[in-house]
PDB file of C-alpha atoms and ligand atoms in Angstrom:
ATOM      1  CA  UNK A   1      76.958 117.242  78.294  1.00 51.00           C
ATOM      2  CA  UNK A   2      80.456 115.988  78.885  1.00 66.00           C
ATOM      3  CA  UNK A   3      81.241 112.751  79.129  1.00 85.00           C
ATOM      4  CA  UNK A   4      81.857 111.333  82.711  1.00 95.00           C
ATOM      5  CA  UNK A   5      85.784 109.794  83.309  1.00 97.00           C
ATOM      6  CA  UNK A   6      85.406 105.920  83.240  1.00 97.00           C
ATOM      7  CA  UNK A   7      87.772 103.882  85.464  1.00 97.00           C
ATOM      8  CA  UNK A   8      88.626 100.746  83.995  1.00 98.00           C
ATOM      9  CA  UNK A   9      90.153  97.644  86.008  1.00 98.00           C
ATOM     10  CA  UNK A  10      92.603  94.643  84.767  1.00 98.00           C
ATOM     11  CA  UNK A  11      94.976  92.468  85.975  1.00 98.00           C
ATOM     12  CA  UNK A  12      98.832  92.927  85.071  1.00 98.00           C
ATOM     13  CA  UNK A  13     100.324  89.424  86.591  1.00 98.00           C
ATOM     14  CA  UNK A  14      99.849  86.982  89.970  1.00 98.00           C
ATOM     15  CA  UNK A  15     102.916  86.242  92.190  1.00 98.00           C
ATOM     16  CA  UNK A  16     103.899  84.136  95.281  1.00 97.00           C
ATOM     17  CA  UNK A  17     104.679  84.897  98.416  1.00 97.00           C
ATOM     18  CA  UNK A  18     107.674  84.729  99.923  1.00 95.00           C
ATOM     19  CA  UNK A  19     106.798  84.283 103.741  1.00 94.00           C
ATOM     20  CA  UNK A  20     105.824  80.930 103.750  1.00 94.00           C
ATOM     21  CA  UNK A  21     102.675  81.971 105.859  1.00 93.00           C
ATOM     22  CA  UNK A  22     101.314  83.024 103.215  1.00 95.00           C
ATOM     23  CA  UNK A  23     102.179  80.828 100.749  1.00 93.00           C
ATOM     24  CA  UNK A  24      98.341  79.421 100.477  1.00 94.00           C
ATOM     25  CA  UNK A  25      97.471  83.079  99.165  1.00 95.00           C
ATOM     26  CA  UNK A  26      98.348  84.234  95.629  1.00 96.00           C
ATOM     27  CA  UNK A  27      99.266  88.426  95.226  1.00 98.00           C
ATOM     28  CA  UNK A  28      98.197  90.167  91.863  1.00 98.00           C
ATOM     29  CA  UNK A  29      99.248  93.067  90.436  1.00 98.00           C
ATOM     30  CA  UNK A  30      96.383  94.996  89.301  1.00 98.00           C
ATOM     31  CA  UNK A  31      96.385  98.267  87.024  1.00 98.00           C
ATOM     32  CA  UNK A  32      93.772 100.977  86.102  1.00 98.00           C
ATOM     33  CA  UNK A  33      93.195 102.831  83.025  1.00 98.00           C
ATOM     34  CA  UNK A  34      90.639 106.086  83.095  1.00 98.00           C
ATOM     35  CA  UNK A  35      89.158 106.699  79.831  1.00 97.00           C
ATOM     36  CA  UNK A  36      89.025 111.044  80.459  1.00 97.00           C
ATOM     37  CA  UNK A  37      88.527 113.430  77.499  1.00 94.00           C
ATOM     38  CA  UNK A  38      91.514 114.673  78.066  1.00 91.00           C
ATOM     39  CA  UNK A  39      92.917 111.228  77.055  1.00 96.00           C
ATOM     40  CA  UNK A  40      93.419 107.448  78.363  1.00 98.00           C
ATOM     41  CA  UNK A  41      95.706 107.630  81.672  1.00 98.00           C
ATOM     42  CA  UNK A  42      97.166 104.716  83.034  1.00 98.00           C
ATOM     43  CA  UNK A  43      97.837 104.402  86.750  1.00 98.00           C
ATOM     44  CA  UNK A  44     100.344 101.527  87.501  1.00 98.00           C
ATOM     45  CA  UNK A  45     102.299  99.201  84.623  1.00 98.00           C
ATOM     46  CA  UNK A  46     103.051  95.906  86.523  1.00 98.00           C
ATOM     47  CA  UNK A  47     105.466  93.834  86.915  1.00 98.00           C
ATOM     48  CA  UNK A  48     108.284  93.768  84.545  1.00 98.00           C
ATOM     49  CA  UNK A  49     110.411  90.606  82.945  1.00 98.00           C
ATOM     50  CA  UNK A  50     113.675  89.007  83.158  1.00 96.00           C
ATOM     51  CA  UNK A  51     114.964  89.432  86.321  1.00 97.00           C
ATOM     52  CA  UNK A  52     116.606  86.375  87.963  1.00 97.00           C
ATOM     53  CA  UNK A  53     116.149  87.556  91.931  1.00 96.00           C
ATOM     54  CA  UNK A  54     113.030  88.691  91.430  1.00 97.00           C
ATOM     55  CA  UNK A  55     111.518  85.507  89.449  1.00 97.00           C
ATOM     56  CA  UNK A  56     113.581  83.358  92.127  1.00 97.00           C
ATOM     57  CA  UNK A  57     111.864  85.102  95.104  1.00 97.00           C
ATOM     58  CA  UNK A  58     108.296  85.720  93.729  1.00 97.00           C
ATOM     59  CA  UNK A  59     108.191  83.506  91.144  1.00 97.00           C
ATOM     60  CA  UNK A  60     105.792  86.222  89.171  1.00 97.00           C
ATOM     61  CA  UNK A  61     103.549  85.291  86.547  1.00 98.00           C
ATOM     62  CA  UNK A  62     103.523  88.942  84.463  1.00 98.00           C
ATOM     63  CA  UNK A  63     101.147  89.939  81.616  1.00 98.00           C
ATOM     64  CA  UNK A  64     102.009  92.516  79.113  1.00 98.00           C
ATOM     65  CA  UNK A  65     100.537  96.018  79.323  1.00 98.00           C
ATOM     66  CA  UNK A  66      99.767  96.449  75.542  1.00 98.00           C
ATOM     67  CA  UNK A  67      97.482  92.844  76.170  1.00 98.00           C
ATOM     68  CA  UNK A  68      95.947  93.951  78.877  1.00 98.00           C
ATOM     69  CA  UNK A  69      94.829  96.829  77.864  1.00 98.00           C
ATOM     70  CA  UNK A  70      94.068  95.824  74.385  1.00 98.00           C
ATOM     71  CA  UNK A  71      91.881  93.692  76.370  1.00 96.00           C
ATOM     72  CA  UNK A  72      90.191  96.642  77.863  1.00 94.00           C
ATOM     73  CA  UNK A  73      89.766  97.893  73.921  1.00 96.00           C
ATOM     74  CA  UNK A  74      92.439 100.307  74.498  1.00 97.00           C
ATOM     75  CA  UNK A  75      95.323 100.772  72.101  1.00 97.00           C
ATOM     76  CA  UNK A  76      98.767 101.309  74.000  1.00 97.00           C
ATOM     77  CA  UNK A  77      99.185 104.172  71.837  1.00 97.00           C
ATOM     78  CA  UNK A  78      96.401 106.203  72.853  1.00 97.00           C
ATOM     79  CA  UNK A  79      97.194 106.413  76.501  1.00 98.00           C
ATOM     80  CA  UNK A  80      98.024 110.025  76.876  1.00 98.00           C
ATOM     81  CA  UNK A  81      99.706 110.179  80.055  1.00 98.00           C
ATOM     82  CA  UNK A  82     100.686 107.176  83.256  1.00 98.00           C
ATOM     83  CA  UNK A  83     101.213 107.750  86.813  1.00 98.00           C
ATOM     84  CA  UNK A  84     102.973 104.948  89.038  1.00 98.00           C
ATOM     85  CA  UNK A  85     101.539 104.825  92.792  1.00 98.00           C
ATOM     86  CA  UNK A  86     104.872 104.110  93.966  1.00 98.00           C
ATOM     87  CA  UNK A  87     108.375 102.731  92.145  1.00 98.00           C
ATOM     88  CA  UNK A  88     108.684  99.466  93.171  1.00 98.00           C
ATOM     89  CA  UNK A  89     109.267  96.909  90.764  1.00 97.00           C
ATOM     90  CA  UNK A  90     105.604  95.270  90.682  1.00 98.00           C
ATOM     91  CA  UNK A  91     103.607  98.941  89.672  1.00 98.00           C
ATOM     92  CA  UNK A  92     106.493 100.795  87.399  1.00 98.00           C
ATOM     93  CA  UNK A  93     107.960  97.411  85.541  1.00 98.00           C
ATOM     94  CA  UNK A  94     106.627  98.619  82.451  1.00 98.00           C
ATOM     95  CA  UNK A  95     107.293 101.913  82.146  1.00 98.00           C
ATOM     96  CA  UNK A  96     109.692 101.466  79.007  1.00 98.00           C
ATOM     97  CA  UNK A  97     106.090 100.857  77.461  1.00 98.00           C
ATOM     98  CA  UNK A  98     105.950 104.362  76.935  1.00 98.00           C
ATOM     99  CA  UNK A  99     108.495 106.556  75.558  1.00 98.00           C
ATOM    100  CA  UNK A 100     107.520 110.209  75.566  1.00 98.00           C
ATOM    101  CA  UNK A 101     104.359 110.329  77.842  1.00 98.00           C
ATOM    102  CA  UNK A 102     104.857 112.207  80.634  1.00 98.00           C
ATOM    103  CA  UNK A 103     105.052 109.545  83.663  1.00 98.00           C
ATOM    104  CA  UNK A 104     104.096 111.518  87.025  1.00 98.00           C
ATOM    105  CA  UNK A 105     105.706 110.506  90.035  1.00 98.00           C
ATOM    106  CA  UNK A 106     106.726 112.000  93.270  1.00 98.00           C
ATOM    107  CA  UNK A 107     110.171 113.312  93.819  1.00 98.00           C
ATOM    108  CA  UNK A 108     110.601 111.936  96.841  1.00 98.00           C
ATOM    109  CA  UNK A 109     109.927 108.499  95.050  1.00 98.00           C
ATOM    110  CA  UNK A 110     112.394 109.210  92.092  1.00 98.00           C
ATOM    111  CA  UNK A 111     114.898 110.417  94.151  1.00 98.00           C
ATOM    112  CA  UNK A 112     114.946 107.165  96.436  1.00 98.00           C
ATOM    113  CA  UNK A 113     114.953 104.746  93.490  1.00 98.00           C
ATOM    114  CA  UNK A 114     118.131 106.790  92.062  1.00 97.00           C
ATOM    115  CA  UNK A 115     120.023 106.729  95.340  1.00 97.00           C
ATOM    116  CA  UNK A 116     119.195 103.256  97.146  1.00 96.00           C
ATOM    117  CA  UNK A 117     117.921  99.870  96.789  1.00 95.00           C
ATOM    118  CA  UNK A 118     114.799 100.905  96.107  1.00 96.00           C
ATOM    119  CA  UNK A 119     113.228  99.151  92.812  1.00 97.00           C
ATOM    120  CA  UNK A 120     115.342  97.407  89.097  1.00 97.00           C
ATOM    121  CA  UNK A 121     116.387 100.510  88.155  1.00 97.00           C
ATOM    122  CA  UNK A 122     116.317  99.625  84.385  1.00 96.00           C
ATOM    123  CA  UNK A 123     112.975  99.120  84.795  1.00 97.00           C
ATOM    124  CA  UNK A 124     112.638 102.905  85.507  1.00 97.00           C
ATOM    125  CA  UNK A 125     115.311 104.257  83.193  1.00 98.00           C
ATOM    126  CA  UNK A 126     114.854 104.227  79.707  1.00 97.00           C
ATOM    127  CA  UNK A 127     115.694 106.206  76.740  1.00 94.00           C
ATOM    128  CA  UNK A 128     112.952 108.824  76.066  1.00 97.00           C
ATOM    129  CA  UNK A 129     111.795 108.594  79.881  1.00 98.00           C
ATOM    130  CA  UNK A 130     109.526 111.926  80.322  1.00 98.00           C
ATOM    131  CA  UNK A 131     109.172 111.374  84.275  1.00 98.00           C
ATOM    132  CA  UNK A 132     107.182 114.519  85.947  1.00 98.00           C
ATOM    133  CA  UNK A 133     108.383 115.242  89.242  1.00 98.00           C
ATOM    134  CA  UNK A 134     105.895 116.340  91.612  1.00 98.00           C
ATOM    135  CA  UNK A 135     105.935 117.436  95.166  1.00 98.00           C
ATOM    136  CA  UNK A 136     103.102 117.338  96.424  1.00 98.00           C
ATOM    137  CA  UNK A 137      99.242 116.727  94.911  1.00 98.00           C
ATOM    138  CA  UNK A 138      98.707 117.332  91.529  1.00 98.00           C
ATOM    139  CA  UNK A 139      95.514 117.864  89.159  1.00 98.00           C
ATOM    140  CA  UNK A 140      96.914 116.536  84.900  1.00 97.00           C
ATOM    141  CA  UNK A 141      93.269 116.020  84.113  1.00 96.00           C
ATOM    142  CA  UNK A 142      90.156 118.147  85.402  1.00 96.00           C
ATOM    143  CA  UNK A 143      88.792 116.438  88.169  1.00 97.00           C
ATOM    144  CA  UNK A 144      91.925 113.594  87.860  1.00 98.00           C
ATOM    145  CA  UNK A 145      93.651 114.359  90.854  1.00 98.00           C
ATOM    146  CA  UNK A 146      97.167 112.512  92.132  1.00 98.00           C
ATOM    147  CA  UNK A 147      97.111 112.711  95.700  1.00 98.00           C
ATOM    148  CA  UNK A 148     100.291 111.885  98.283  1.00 98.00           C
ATOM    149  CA  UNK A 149      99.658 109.009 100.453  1.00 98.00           C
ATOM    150  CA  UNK A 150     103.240 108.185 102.133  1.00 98.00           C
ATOM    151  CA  UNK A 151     103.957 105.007 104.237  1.00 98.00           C
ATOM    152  CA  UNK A 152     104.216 101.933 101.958  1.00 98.00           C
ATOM    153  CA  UNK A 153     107.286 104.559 100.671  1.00 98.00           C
ATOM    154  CA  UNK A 154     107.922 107.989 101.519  1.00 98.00           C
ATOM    155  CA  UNK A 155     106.910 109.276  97.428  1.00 98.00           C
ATOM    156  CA  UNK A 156     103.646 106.915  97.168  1.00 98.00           C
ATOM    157  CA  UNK A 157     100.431 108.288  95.481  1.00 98.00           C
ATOM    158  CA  UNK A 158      96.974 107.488  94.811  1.00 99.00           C
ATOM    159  CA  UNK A 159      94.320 108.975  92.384  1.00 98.00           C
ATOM    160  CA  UNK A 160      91.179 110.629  93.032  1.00 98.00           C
ATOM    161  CA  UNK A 161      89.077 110.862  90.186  1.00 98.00           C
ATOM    162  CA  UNK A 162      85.731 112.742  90.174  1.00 98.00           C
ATOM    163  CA  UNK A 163      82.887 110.737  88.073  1.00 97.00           C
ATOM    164  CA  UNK A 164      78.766 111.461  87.885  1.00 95.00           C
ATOM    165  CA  UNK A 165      78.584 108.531  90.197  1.00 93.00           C
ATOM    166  CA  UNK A 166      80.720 110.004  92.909  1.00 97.00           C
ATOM    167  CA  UNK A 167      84.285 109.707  93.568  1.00 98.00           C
ATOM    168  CA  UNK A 168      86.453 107.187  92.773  1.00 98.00           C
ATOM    169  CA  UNK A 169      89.958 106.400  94.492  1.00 98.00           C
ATOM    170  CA  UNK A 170      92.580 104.441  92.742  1.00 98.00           C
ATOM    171  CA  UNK A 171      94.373 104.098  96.418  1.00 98.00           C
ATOM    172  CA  UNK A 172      97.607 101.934  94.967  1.00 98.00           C
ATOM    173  CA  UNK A 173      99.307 100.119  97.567  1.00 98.00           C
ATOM    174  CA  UNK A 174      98.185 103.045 100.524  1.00 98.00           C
ATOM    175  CA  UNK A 175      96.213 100.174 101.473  1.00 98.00           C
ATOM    176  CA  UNK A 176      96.834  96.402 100.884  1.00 97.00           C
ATOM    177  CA  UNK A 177      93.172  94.957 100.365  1.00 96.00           C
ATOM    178  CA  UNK A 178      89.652  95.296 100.840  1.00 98.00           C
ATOM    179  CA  UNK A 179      89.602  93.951 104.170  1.00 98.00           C
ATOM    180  CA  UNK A 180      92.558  96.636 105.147  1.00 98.00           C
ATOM    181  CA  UNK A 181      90.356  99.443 103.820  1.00 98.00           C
ATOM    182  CA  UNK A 182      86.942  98.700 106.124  1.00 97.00           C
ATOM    183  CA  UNK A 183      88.922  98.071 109.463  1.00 97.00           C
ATOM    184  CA  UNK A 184      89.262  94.375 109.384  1.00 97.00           C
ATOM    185  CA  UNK A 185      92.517  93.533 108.021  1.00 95.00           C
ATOM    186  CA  UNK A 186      93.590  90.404 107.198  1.00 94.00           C
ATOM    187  CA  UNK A 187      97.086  88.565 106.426  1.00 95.00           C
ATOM    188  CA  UNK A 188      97.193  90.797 103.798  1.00 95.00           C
ATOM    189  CA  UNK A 189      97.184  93.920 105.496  1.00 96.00           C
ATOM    190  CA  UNK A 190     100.100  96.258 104.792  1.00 97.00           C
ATOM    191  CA  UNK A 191      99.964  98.607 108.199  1.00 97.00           C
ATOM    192  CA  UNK A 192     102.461  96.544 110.151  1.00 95.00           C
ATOM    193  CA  UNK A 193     105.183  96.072 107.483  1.00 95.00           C
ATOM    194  CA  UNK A 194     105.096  99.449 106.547  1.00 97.00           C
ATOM    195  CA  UNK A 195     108.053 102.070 106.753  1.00 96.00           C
ATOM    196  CA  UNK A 196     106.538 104.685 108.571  1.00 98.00           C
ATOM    197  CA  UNK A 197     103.104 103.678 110.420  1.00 98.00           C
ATOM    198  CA  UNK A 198     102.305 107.067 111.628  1.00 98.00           C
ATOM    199  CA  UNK A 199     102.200 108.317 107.437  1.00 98.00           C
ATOM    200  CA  UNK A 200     100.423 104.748 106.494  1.00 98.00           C
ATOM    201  CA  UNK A 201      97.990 105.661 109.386  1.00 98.00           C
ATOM    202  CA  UNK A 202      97.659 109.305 107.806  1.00 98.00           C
ATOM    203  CA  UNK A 203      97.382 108.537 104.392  1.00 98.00           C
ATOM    204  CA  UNK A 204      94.757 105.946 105.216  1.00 98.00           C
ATOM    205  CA  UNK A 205      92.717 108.808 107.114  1.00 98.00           C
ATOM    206  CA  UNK A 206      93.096 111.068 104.321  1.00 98.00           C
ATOM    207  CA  UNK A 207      91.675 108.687 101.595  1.00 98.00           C
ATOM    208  CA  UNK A 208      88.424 107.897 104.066  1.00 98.00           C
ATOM    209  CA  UNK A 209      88.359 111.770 104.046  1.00 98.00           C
ATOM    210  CA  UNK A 210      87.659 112.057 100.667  1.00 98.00           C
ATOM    211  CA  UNK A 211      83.901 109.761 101.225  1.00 98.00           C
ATOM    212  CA  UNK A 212      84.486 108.013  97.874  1.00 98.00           C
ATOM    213  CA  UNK A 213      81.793 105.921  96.479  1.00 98.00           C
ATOM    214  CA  UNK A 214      84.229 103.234  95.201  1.00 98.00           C
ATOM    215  CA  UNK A 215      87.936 102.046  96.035  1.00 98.00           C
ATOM    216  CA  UNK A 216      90.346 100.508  93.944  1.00 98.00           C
ATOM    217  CA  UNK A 217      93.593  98.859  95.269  1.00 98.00           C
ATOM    218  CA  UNK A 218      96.888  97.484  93.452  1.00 98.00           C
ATOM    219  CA  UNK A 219      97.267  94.091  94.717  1.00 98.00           C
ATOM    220  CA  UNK A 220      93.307  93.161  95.428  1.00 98.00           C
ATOM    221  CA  UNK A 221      91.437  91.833  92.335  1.00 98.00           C
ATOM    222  CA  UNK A 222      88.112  93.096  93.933  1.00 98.00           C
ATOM    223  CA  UNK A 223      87.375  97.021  94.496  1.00 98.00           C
ATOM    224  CA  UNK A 224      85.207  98.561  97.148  1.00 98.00           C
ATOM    225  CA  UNK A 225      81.604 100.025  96.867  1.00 98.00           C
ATOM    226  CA  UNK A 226      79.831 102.551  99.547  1.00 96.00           C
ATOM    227  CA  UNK A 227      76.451 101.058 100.481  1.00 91.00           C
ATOM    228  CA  UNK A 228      73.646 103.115  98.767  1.00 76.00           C
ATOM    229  CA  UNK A 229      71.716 104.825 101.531  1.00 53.00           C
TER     230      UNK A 229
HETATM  231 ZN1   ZN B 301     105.707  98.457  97.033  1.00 63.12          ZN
HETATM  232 ZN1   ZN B 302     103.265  96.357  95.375  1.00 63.12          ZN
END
């Protein structure tokens, strides 16, 4: 029997708000790592350090990726291969963390961080970068599937990853929060500041498409379960 993937959750660093309506609510920057036989792969890197505008405007509190996932009992080393749901500087910040493993990412994504004011660029760049340029959905792992959800940006992804207990979807920032994902959103909810609506609306359709039995999202601390019939 082969060993079902395993989708495990931590939390890469908090930050404030800038719009002072919601300054009584605290964002974190969550990551995933799916322990697959084909290897450990690591959706999302956080937030990374050092950077005056950013720490002025979020004030971000930012934990290392080796920590956290040495606090998940997994050696930095050992992750095989690390996809990044979008560029922006709170999910790719640590990319530099790993030299040589392919990093998938959309074109469309890559190609707007290299040509606007999209993300800290030398977050993104670093020597022995192996960034994978996709265009479109793509399968690295059997049954560990990167799927395009535009909207939050034009190159954003999520993950779909097929376990013995159903489907799971790692949806990124496709959706903001819990609340977002069951119809009810809150303050939080990322719809109305997003880019292009009609692809948020979309992409949001297409991930309730798939019927997954659990939802994970990259700024909510606390994932989403289907009720057991
Ligand atoms: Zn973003
Ligand atoms: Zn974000």
């Amino acid at each position: 029997m082969t060993k079902s993937p395993e989708v495990v959750a931590f939390e890469l660093g908090t930050f404030r708000f800038p719009d002072p309506e919601l300054s009584h609510r605290q964002g974190v920057v969550m990551g995933y790592a799916i322990r697959h036989r084909g290897g450990i792969f690591l959706f999302d890197t956080g937030l990374g350090f050092g950077n005056e505008e950013l720490d002025e405007r979020y004030h971000p509190v930012a934990r290392r990726i080796g920590d956290a996932l040495a606090g998940a009992g997994i050696e930095i080393a050992d992750v095989t291969a690390v996809a990044n749901c979008h560029l922006h500087a709170d999910h790719a910040g640590q990319n530099a963390a790993f030299p040589n493993v392919p990093i998938y990412v959309q074109a469309t994504e890559w190609e707007l961080a290299h040509t606007t004011d999209h993300t800290i660029l030398e977050w993104i760049d670093f020597p022995a970068a192996r960034y994978v340029r996709l265009t479109g959905d793509h399968e690295p792992f059997e049954g560990l599937r990167i799927v395009t959800t535009p909207g939050h940006t034009p190159g954003h992804q999520s993950l779909a990853v097929e376990t013995d207990r159903g489907l799971i979807l790692l949806a990124g920032q496709a959706l903001y929060t819990v609340e977002e994902w069951v119809g009810e959103p809150d303050e939080l909810e990322g719809r109305s500041s997003a880019p292009d609506r009609e692809a948020y609306d979309r992409s949001t359709e297409r991930l309730h498409a798939f019927a997954p039995a659990r939802v994970h999202f990259g700024h909510d601390r606390r994932s989403w379960t289907r009720a057991s019939a």
